[in-house]
Amino acid sequence: MRGNRFRTNATDGLDLGGFTSPVTVDSNWSYGNGNGFTLGGGNGRAAVAHLVVNNAAWDNSGLGFNDEGNPGALRLTGNSAFRNLLSGFYLPDAAAVLTANAALDNGRDVQRGANSRSSGNSWDGKPVDLFQGTEPSAAEGPRPADGGLPRSAFLLPRTAAGATMTEQHPG
């Protein structure tokens, strides 16, 4: 999944709870939902190793990124969580590998279990001024003529941690 905006849903922005095979979630935004990105492993809590790269979750009334009980080897790289009410990254059950992610002003920035690994994330080092901008209006505005995600300084990282807030195309 690439280049989507999941917004103003009463429950989850993106819910992978029905997927028992790995899904790549790349360069998407989820805001104003119950939860931003729910990375479950299908019925029976199957261990599914979803790949979650360069996504942003903000202003969700629940969780930004959550494992929904999925014990799989989730890989989250270069994602941003901002102002999610309960938690930015809530991964208590996953054998997650978290690299170069950023979290700021969430109820709790990160909650992870003993089977996860974390390196190069905003919570792994000294607190810094993470983002160039924190006003979402331009990002939440209309798409440009080329159909891509809107460009703005919103959540652009000042460091190596966080989403680039642009679609990353292979090649």
Short mmCIF file of C-alpha atoms in Angstrom, two decimals, residues 33-153:
data_model
loop_
_atom_site.label_atom_id
_atom_site.label_comp_id
_atom_site.label_asym_id
_atom_site.label_seq_id
_atom_site.Cartn_x
_atom_site.Cartn_y
_atom_site.Cartn_z
CA ASN A 33 -9.06 8.22 13.26
CA GLY A 34 -9.53 5.99 16.29
CA ASN A 35 -6.16 4.29 15.66
CA GLY A 36 -3.79 5.17 12.82
CA PHE A 37 -2.16 1.92 11.66
CA THR A 38 -3.37 -1.38 13.14
CA LEU A 39 -0.90 -4.13 12.26
CA GLY A 40 -2.78 -7.21 13.44
CA GLY A 41 -2.18 -10.71 12.22
CA GLY A 42 -5.61 -11.92 11.24
CA ASN A 43 -8.00 -14.21 13.04
CA GLY A 44 -6.37 -16.15 15.84
CA ARG A 45 -3.57 -13.57 16.14
CA ALA A 46 -1.32 -15.12 13.48
CA ALA A 47 2.32 -14.01 13.55
CA VAL A 48 2.61 -11.81 10.45
CA ALA A 49 5.76 -9.83 9.56
CA HIS A 50 4.35 -6.65 8.00
CA LEU A 51 6.84 -4.05 6.70
CA VAL A 52 5.90 -0.47 7.67
CA VAL A 53 8.13 2.22 6.10
CA ASN A 54 7.91 6.04 5.85
CA ASN A 55 4.39 6.47 7.25
CA ALA A 56 2.95 9.12 9.56
CA ALA A 57 0.17 8.91 12.14
CA TRP A 58 -1.12 12.05 13.87
CA ASP A 59 -4.07 13.32 15.87
CA ASN A 60 -5.65 9.88 16.26
CA SER A 61 -7.83 9.44 19.36
CA GLY A 62 -6.15 6.11 20.17
CA LEU A 63 -2.85 4.69 18.97
CA GLY A 64 -0.61 5.78 16.08
CA PHE A 65 0.93 2.38 15.24
CA ASN A 66 -0.20 -0.76 17.08
CA ASP A 67 0.38 -4.50 16.81
CA GLU A 68 -3.17 -5.52 17.84
CA GLY A 69 -1.72 -8.62 19.48
CA ASN A 70 0.31 -9.68 16.43
CA PRO A 71 3.42 -11.49 17.79
CA GLY A 72 5.10 -11.39 14.35
CA ALA A 73 8.39 -9.82 13.37
CA LEU A 74 7.03 -6.42 12.35
CA ARG A 75 9.60 -4.04 10.84
CA LEU A 76 8.91 -0.34 11.33
CA THR A 77 11.45 2.00 9.72
CA GLY A 78 11.32 5.79 9.26
CA ASN A 79 7.79 6.36 10.59
CA SER A 80 6.47 9.32 12.59
CA ALA A 81 3.84 9.46 15.34
CA PHE A 82 2.60 12.86 16.55
CA ARG A 83 -0.15 13.85 19.01
CA ASN A 84 -1.85 10.45 19.15
CA LEU A 85 -3.91 10.45 22.33
CA LEU A 86 -2.90 7.11 23.87
CA SER A 87 0.44 6.12 22.32
CA GLY A 88 2.56 6.76 19.22
CA PHE A 89 3.98 3.25 18.90
CA TYR A 90 2.12 0.55 20.88
CA LEU A 91 3.82 -2.78 20.18
CA PRO A 92 3.69 -4.88 23.36
CA ASP A 93 3.25 -8.26 21.63
CA ALA A 94 5.25 -8.03 18.39
CA ALA A 95 8.81 -9.18 17.88
CA ALA A 96 9.21 -5.79 16.24
CA VAL A 97 12.35 -4.19 14.88
CA LEU A 98 12.05 -0.40 15.17
CA THR A 99 14.62 1.72 13.33
CA ALA A 100 14.79 5.49 12.65
CA ASN A 101 11.23 6.23 13.83
CA ALA A 102 10.16 9.47 15.54
CA ALA A 103 7.53 10.09 18.18
CA LEU A 104 6.50 13.38 19.79
CA ASP A 105 3.66 14.63 22.02
CA ASN A 106 1.75 11.33 22.12
CA GLY A 107 0.05 10.10 25.32
CA ARG A 108 3.10 7.84 25.54
CA ASP A 109 5.58 7.95 22.70
CA VAL A 110 6.46 4.26 22.71
CA GLN A 111 5.34 1.11 24.48
CA ARG A 112 7.06 -2.05 23.32
CA GLY A 113 7.49 -5.59 24.54
CA ALA A 114 10.54 -7.57 25.56
CA ASN A 115 10.77 -9.29 22.16
CA SER A 116 11.29 -6.06 20.24
CA ARG A 117 14.50 -4.24 19.25
CA SER A 118 14.90 -0.50 18.98
CA SER A 119 17.74 1.56 17.49
CA GLY A 120 18.16 5.02 15.99
CA ASN A 121 14.66 6.12 17.03
CA SER A 122 13.88 9.46 18.64
CA TRP A 123 13.33 7.73 22.00
CA ASP A 124 16.69 5.90 21.86
CA GLY A 125 18.79 9.05 22.26
CA LYS A 126 18.72 12.53 23.61
CA PRO A 127 15.53 14.52 22.98
CA VAL A 128 15.90 16.88 20.02
CA ASP A 129 13.78 19.27 18.02
CA LEU A 130 12.35 16.49 15.83
CA PHE A 131 10.19 18.14 13.18
CA GLN A 132 10.48 21.21 10.95
CA GLY A 133 6.77 21.93 11.31
CA THR A 134 3.88 20.78 13.49
CA GLU A 135 0.91 22.48 11.79
CA PRO A 136 -0.95 19.87 9.65
CA SER A 137 -3.24 22.08 7.54
CA ALA A 138 -1.18 21.90 4.31
CA ALA A 139 -0.65 18.13 4.66
CA GLU A 140 -4.39 17.66 5.19
CA GLY A 141 -5.25 19.82 2.16
CA PRO A 142 -5.96 18.77 -1.41
CA ARG A 143 -3.57 16.64 -3.42
CA PRO A 144 -1.47 18.40 -6.07
CA ALA A 145 -2.22 17.94 -9.79
CA ASP A 146 0.22 15.00 -10.03
CA GLY A 147 -1.93 13.05 -7.51
CA GLY A 148 0.84 12.72 -4.94
CA LEU A 149 0.64 13.59 -1.29
CA PRO A 150 0.65 17.33 -0.53
CA ARG A 151 4.04 18.88 0.19
CA SER A 152 4.59 20.85 3.37
CA ALA A 153 7.03 21.23 6.24
#
